[in-house]
CSV table of C-alpha atoms in Angstrom, one decimal:
chain,number,residue,atom,x,y,z
A,1,MET,CA,21.1,132.9,80.7
A,2,ARG,CA,22.4,133.4,77.7
A,3,VAL,CA,24.5,136.6,78.5
A,4,ALA,CA,26.1,138.5,75.5
A,5,ILE,CA,28.8,140.8,76.8
A,6,VAL,CA,30.7,143.6,74.5
A,7,GLY,CA,33.9,144.0,75.1
A,8,SER,CA,36.9,142.2,76.5
A,9,GLY,CA,38.8,144.1,78.6
A,10,LEU,CA,38.8,143.3,82.4
A,11,ALA,CA,35.9,144.4,82.7
A,12,GLY,CA,34.3,142.4,80.3
A,13,LEU,CA,36.1,139.1,81.2
A,14,SER,CA,35.6,139.6,85.3
A,15,ALA,CA,32.4,139.8,85.2
A,16,ALA,CA,32.0,136.4,81.9
A,17,VAL,CA,34.5,135.3,85.7
A,18,ASP,CA,31.1,135.8,87.9
A,19,LEU,CA,28.5,134.8,84.9
A,20,VAL,CA,29.8,130.9,84.0
A,21,ASP,CA,30.8,130.5,87.8
A,22,ALA,CA,27.4,131.2,87.9
A,23,GLY,CA,26.4,128.5,85.6
A,24,HIS,CA,25.4,130.9,82.6
A,25,SER,CA,26.2,130.8,78.8
A,26,VAL,CA,28.4,133.9,78.1
A,27,ASP,CA,29.5,134.9,74.7
A,28,LEU,CA,32.3,138.1,74.8
A,29,TYR,CA,32.2,140.3,71.4
A,30,GLU,CA,35.2,142.4,71.1
A,31,ALA,CA,35.8,145.6,68.0
A,32,ARG,CA,39.6,144.9,67.9
A,33,PRO,CA,41.6,141.9,66.8
A,34,PHE,CA,42.8,141.1,70.5
A,35,MET,CA,41.3,141.3,73.9
A,36,GLY,CA,42.3,143.4,76.8
A,37,GLY,CA,41.3,146.5,76.4
A,38,LYS,CA,43.5,149.3,78.3
A,39,VAL,CA,46.3,146.3,79.0
A,40,GLY,CA,46.1,144.3,75.6
A,41,SER,CA,48.5,143.0,73.6
A,42,TRP,CA,49.4,140.9,71.3
A,43,VAL,CA,52.5,139.5,69.2
A,44,ASP,CA,53.2,140.9,66.0
A,45,GLU,CA,54.2,139.2,62.4
A,46,GLY,CA,57.5,140.2,63.0
A,47,GLY,CA,57.2,138.3,66.4
A,48,ASN,CA,57.6,141.1,68.7
A,49,HIS,CA,55.2,141.3,72.2
A,50,ILE,CA,53.1,144.7,71.8
A,51,GLU,CA,51.5,146.5,74.5
A,52,MET,CA,49.2,149.0,74.7
A,53,GLY,CA,50.9,150.9,77.4
A,54,LEU,CA,53.5,150.3,80.8
A,55,HIS,CA,51.0,148.2,83.4
A,56,VAL,CA,52.0,148.5,87.2
A,57,PHE,CA,49.6,146.5,89.6
A,58,PHE,CA,49.5,148.3,92.8
A,59,PHE,CA,49.7,145.8,96.1
A,60,ASN,CA,45.8,147.4,97.0
A,61,TYR,CA,44.4,146.5,93.6
A,62,THR,CA,43.0,143.8,95.6
A,63,ASN,CA,39.4,143.1,93.5
A,64,LEU,CA,42.2,142.0,90.9
A,65,PHE,CA,44.2,139.8,92.7
A,66,ALA,CA,41.3,137.9,94.1
A,67,LEU,CA,40.2,137.1,90.1
A,68,MET,CA,43.9,136.3,89.4
A,69,ARG,CA,44.1,133.9,92.6
A,70,LYS,CA,41.3,132.5,91.2
A,71,VAL,CA,42.2,132.0,87.5
A,72,GLY,CA,45.5,131.3,89.0
A,73,ALA,CA,47.5,133.9,87.9
A,74,PHE,CA,49.1,135.3,90.9
A,75,ASP,CA,52.0,133.5,90.7
A,76,ASN,CA,52.2,135.7,87.4
A,77,LEU,CA,53.1,139.2,89.5
A,78,LEU,CA,56.9,140.4,89.8
A,79,PRO,CA,57.0,142.4,93.2
A,80,LYS,CA,59.5,145.4,92.8
A,81,ASP,CA,61.2,147.4,95.2
A,82,HIS,CA,59.6,149.7,96.8
A,83,THR,CA,60.4,152.4,94.8
A,84,HIS,CA,58.7,154.9,92.2
A,85,LEU,CA,61.4,155.7,89.4
A,86,PHE,CA,60.2,158.7,86.8
A,87,VAL,CA,62.4,158.5,83.5
A,88,ASN,CA,62.6,162.6,82.2
A,89,GLU,CA,63.9,164.2,79.5
A,90,GLY,CA,67.6,163.0,78.4
A,91,GLY,CA,67.5,159.9,80.1
A,92,ASP,CA,67.3,161.4,83.8
A,93,LEU,CA,66.6,159.5,86.1
A,94,ARG,CA,64.6,160.6,89.5
A,95,GLU,CA,62.7,158.0,92.3
A,96,LEU,CA,60.3,159.0,94.8
A,97,ASP,CA,61.7,155.8,97.2
A,98,PHE,CA,59.0,154.5,100.1
A,99,ARG,CA,61.9,152.1,101.8
A,100,PHE,CA,62.0,153.3,105.1
A,101,ALA,CA,61.9,152.1,109.3
A,102,LEU,CA,58.6,153.2,109.7
A,103,GLY,CA,55.4,152.4,108.0
A,104,ALA,CA,52.4,154.6,105.9
A,105,PRO,CA,52.0,157.3,106.4
A,106,PHE,CA,55.5,158.2,107.2
A,107,ASN,CA,57.2,156.5,104.8
A,108,GLY,CA,55.1,158.5,102.0
A,109,LEU,CA,56.2,161.8,103.7
A,110,LYS,CA,59.8,160.6,103.2
A,111,ALA,CA,59.2,159.8,99.7
A,112,PHE,CA,57.8,163.2,98.6
A,113,PHE,CA,60.0,165.2,101.1
A,114,THR,CA,62.9,163.2,100.0
A,115,THR,CA,62.3,162.8,96.1
A,116,PRO,CA,64.8,164.7,93.8
A,117,GLN,CA,61.8,164.8,91.1
A,118,LEU,CA,60.8,168.6,92.3
A,119,ASP,CA,62.8,171.4,94.4
A,120,TRP,CA,61.8,172.7,97.4
A,121,ILE,CA,59.5,174.9,96.7
A,122,ASP,CA,56.9,172.2,94.6
A,123,LYS,CA,57.3,170.2,97.9
A,124,LEU,CA,56.4,173.1,100.1
A,125,ARG,CA,53.5,173.8,97.4
A,126,ASN,CA,52.4,170.0,98.0
A,127,ALA,CA,53.1,169.5,101.6
A,128,LEU,CA,50.0,172.7,101.6
A,129,ALA,CA,47.7,170.9,99.1
A,130,LEU,CA,47.8,167.7,100.8
A,131,GLY,CA,48.1,168.5,104.0
A,132,THR,CA,44.7,170.2,103.4
A,133,SER,CA,42.7,168.1,101.9
A,134,PRO,CA,40.7,165.1,104.0
A,135,ILE,CA,43.7,162.4,103.8
A,136,VAL,CA,44.8,163.7,106.7
A,137,ARG,CA,41.7,163.7,108.3
A,138,GLY,CA,41.4,160.0,107.1
A,139,LEU,CA,44.4,159.0,109.3
A,140,VAL,CA,41.8,159.2,112.0
A,141,ASP,CA,38.2,158.5,109.9
A,142,TYR,CA,38.9,157.1,106.8
A,143,GLU,CA,35.1,156.4,106.2
A,144,GLY,CA,34.8,160.8,106.8
A,145,ALA,CA,37.8,161.0,104.8
A,146,MET,CA,36.3,158.8,102.2
A,147,ARG,CA,33.1,160.7,101.9
A,148,THR,CA,34.1,163.5,101.0
A,149,ILE,CA,37.2,162.1,98.5
A,150,ARG,CA,34.2,160.7,96.7
A,151,ALA,CA,31.9,163.8,96.6
A,152,LEU,CA,34.9,165.5,94.3
A,153,ASP,CA,34.7,163.2,90.8
A,154,ARG,CA,33.3,166.3,89.0
A,155,ILE,CA,36.3,168.5,88.8
A,156,SER,CA,40.1,167.8,87.6
A,157,PHE,CA,43.5,166.9,89.6
A,158,SER,CA,44.4,169.3,88.5
A,159,GLU,CA,41.7,172.0,89.4
A,160,TRP,CA,41.6,170.5,92.6
A,161,PHE,CA,45.4,170.5,93.6
A,162,LEU,CA,46.4,174.3,92.0
A,163,GLY,CA,43.5,175.5,94.2
A,164,HIS,CA,44.6,174.2,97.1
A,165,GLY,CA,48.1,175.6,96.5
A,166,GLY,CA,49.6,172.4,94.9
A,167,SER,CA,52.0,173.9,91.6
A,168,PRO,CA,51.7,173.3,87.9
A,169,GLU,CA,55.1,172.2,88.5
A,170,SER,CA,54.2,168.9,90.8
A,171,ILE,CA,51.3,168.5,88.2
A,172,ARG,CA,53.7,168.5,85.2
A,173,ARG,CA,56.9,167.0,87.2
A,174,MET,CA,54.9,164.3,89.5
A,175,TRP,CA,51.3,164.3,89.4
A,176,ASN,CA,50.2,163.7,85.3
A,177,PRO,CA,53.0,161.2,85.3
A,178,ILE,CA,51.3,159.3,88.2
A,179,ALA,CA,48.2,159.8,86.2
A,180,TYR,CA,49.1,158.3,83.2
A,181,ALA,CA,50.4,155.3,85.0
A,182,LEU,CA,47.3,154.2,86.6
A,183,GLY,CA,44.6,155.8,84.1
A,184,PHE,CA,46.9,156.8,81.3
A,185,ILE,CA,45.2,160.2,81.2
A,186,ASP,CA,47.1,163.3,82.6
A,187,CYS,CA,45.8,165.7,85.6
A,188,GLU,CA,43.0,168.0,83.6
A,189,ALA,CA,41.3,164.3,82.6
A,190,ILE,CA,41.1,162.4,85.8
A,191,SER,CA,38.9,162.9,88.6
A,192,ALA,CA,39.9,164.6,92.1
A,193,ARG,CA,38.4,161.4,93.4
A,194,CYS,CA,40.0,158.6,91.8
A,195,MET,CA,43.4,160.6,92.6
A,196,LEU,CA,43.2,161.3,96.2
A,197,THR,CA,41.3,157.9,96.9
A,198,ILE,CA,45.1,156.3,95.6
A,199,PHE,CA,47.3,159.2,98.1
A,200,MET,CA,44.3,157.7,101.1
A,201,MET,CA,45.4,154.2,100.8
A,202,PHE,CA,48.9,155.1,99.9
A,203,ALA,CA,48.1,156.9,103.9
A,204,ALA,CA,46.5,154.4,105.3
A,205,ARG,CA,48.5,151.1,104.4
A,206,THR,CA,52.5,150.7,103.6
A,207,GLU,CA,52.1,148.0,101.0
A,208,ALA,CA,49.7,150.3,98.9
A,209,SER,CA,52.3,151.9,97.3
A,210,LYS,CA,54.3,148.8,96.8
A,211,LEU,CA,54.4,148.1,92.8
A,212,ASN,CA,54.3,144.7,90.5
A,213,LEU,CA,54.9,143.6,87.2
A,214,LEU,CA,53.7,141.0,84.7
A,215,LYS,CA,56.3,138.6,83.7
A,216,GLY,CA,55.9,139.6,80.4
A,217,SER,CA,53.2,140.4,78.2
A,218,PRO,CA,49.6,140.7,79.2
A,219,HIS,CA,47.8,138.2,77.0
A,220,ARG,CA,50.3,135.3,78.3
A,221,TRP,CA,50.1,136.5,81.7
A,222,LEU,CA,46.8,137.8,83.1
A,223,THR,CA,44.2,138.0,79.8
A,224,GLY,CA,44.8,134.4,79.0
A,225,PRO,CA,44.7,132.9,82.1
A,226,ILE,CA,41.7,134.1,82.5
A,227,PHE,CA,40.4,133.3,79.3
A,228,ASP,CA,41.0,130.7,79.6
A,229,TYR,CA,39.1,129.8,82.8
A,230,ILE,CA,36.5,131.2,81.0
A,231,LYS,CA,36.5,129.1,78.3
A,232,ALA,CA,37.0,126.1,80.3
A,233,ARG,CA,32.9,126.3,81.7
A,234,GLY,CA,31.9,127.3,77.8
A,235,GLY,CA,32.3,130.6,77.3
A,236,GLN,CA,33.7,132.1,74.1
A,237,LEU,CA,34.9,135.4,72.6
A,238,HIS,CA,34.6,136.9,69.4
A,239,LEU,CA,37.4,139.1,67.9
A,240,ARG,CA,36.5,141.7,65.1
A,241,HIS,CA,32.5,141.7,66.6
A,242,ARG,CA,32.1,146.1,66.1
A,243,VAL,CA,28.4,146.8,67.3
A,244,THR,CA,26.8,148.3,64.9
A,245,ALA,CA,23.4,148.7,66.0
A,246,VAL,CA,21.3,148.1,69.6
A,247,HIS,CA,17.7,147.2,68.7
A,248,HIS,CA,15.2,147.9,71.4
A,249,LYS,CA,12.0,148.7,72.7
A,250,GLY,CA,9.9,150.7,74.8
A,251,ASP,CA,7.2,150.2,76.9
A,252,ASN,CA,5.7,152.6,79.4
A,253,GLY,CA,8.9,154.8,79.9
A,254,THR,CA,11.1,151.0,79.8
A,255,THR,CA,13.7,150.5,76.9
A,256,GLU,CA,14.8,146.5,76.9
A,257,VAL,CA,17.5,145.5,74.2
A,258,THR,CA,16.6,143.3,72.0
A,259,GLY,CA,19.8,141.7,69.6
A,260,LEU,CA,22.8,143.5,68.7
A,261,THR,CA,23.8,143.7,64.6
A,262,MET,CA,27.6,143.0,64.5
A,263,GLY,CA,29.7,144.1,61.8
A,264,THR,CA,32.8,141.2,61.3
A,265,PRO,CA,35.3,140.9,58.3
A,266,ASP,CA,32.7,138.7,56.9
A,267,GLY,CA,29.2,140.1,57.3
A,268,ASP,CA,27.0,141.3,59.9
A,269,VAL,CA,25.9,139.0,62.3
A,270,GLU,CA,23.2,139.1,64.2
A,271,VAL,CA,23.0,138.6,68.2
A,272,GLU,CA,20.3,138.0,70.5
A,273,ALA,CA,20.7,136.7,73.7
A,274,ASP,CA,18.4,137.2,77.0
A,275,ALA,CA,20.7,140.1,79.0
A,276,TYR,CA,23.6,142.5,77.5
A,277,LEU,CA,25.8,144.0,79.4
A,278,ALA,CA,28.4,147.3,77.8
A,279,ALA,CA,31.5,146.7,79.1
A,280,CYS,CA,33.1,149.2,78.2
A,281,ASP,CA,34.3,152.9,78.7
A,282,VAL,CA,31.4,155.3,79.2
A,283,PRO,CA,33.2,156.7,75.7
A,284,GLY,CA,32.5,153.4,74.8
A,285,ILE,CA,28.7,153.4,75.8
A,286,GLN,CA,27.8,156.9,74.7
A,287,ARG,CA,28.7,155.4,71.5
A,288,LEU,CA,27.1,152.3,71.3
A,289,LEU,CA,23.7,154.2,73.0
A,290,PRO,CA,20.8,154.5,69.9
A,291,GLU,CA,20.6,158.3,69.5
A,292,GLU,CA,16.7,158.2,70.4
């Protein structure tokens, strides 16, 4: 089966790995001049490595780590000391230090109560918010807590946290930096489900809050090895190919995509395949979909 994948971020690349493993013919189409999406990087004309942002890899990224092992990239991770560093205005450095004789959840309690990033009032209000969260239930009933957390996808973490007694200063000094590290968005934009899922993992497993960094730029140490794996199995990547039209037909209330028009530096290209996959974020998919 011929599969056209729109987007060459981690979603598109991981889908391509599974598809080529299953014996399908895969073409990846990327609007930008580089692959990787949010973990994209490239080398400019001066030889400088440019990255889309800071990338850290928590030990609880089990699916990503399994993919990295498959393509031979797992050894490209460099474990970091079990601390998270906040860089404040003027170069003021503060730590969230998880190093402790006891594991989760006690190392997390120690980290949050001893961090100099917050004053004691904010720490106590943090304790109030998180102490009334599903995380407490999760220590004895993980699945029950996760059912509650999954139902919180429609409200922001900021709304949830402030509604449970947390302070705006905690959002500004601690949770916004963490949200930016997780998803490049702040606590007004990230859902309560996302943040509380991470906290639940931190509370359940000591290793979950440990960080790794890559040896260097993602296009060399992460997305590069993934694409090399895809290419070795017949997959292809087409850069500077932006979808300008999605062709479709409908019958009896169903819609079938019949082709794509791609805008390229050399003019429009028509793409046909047996199946089409939009490996984009929600705003990206919304831009792709025809208004009708």
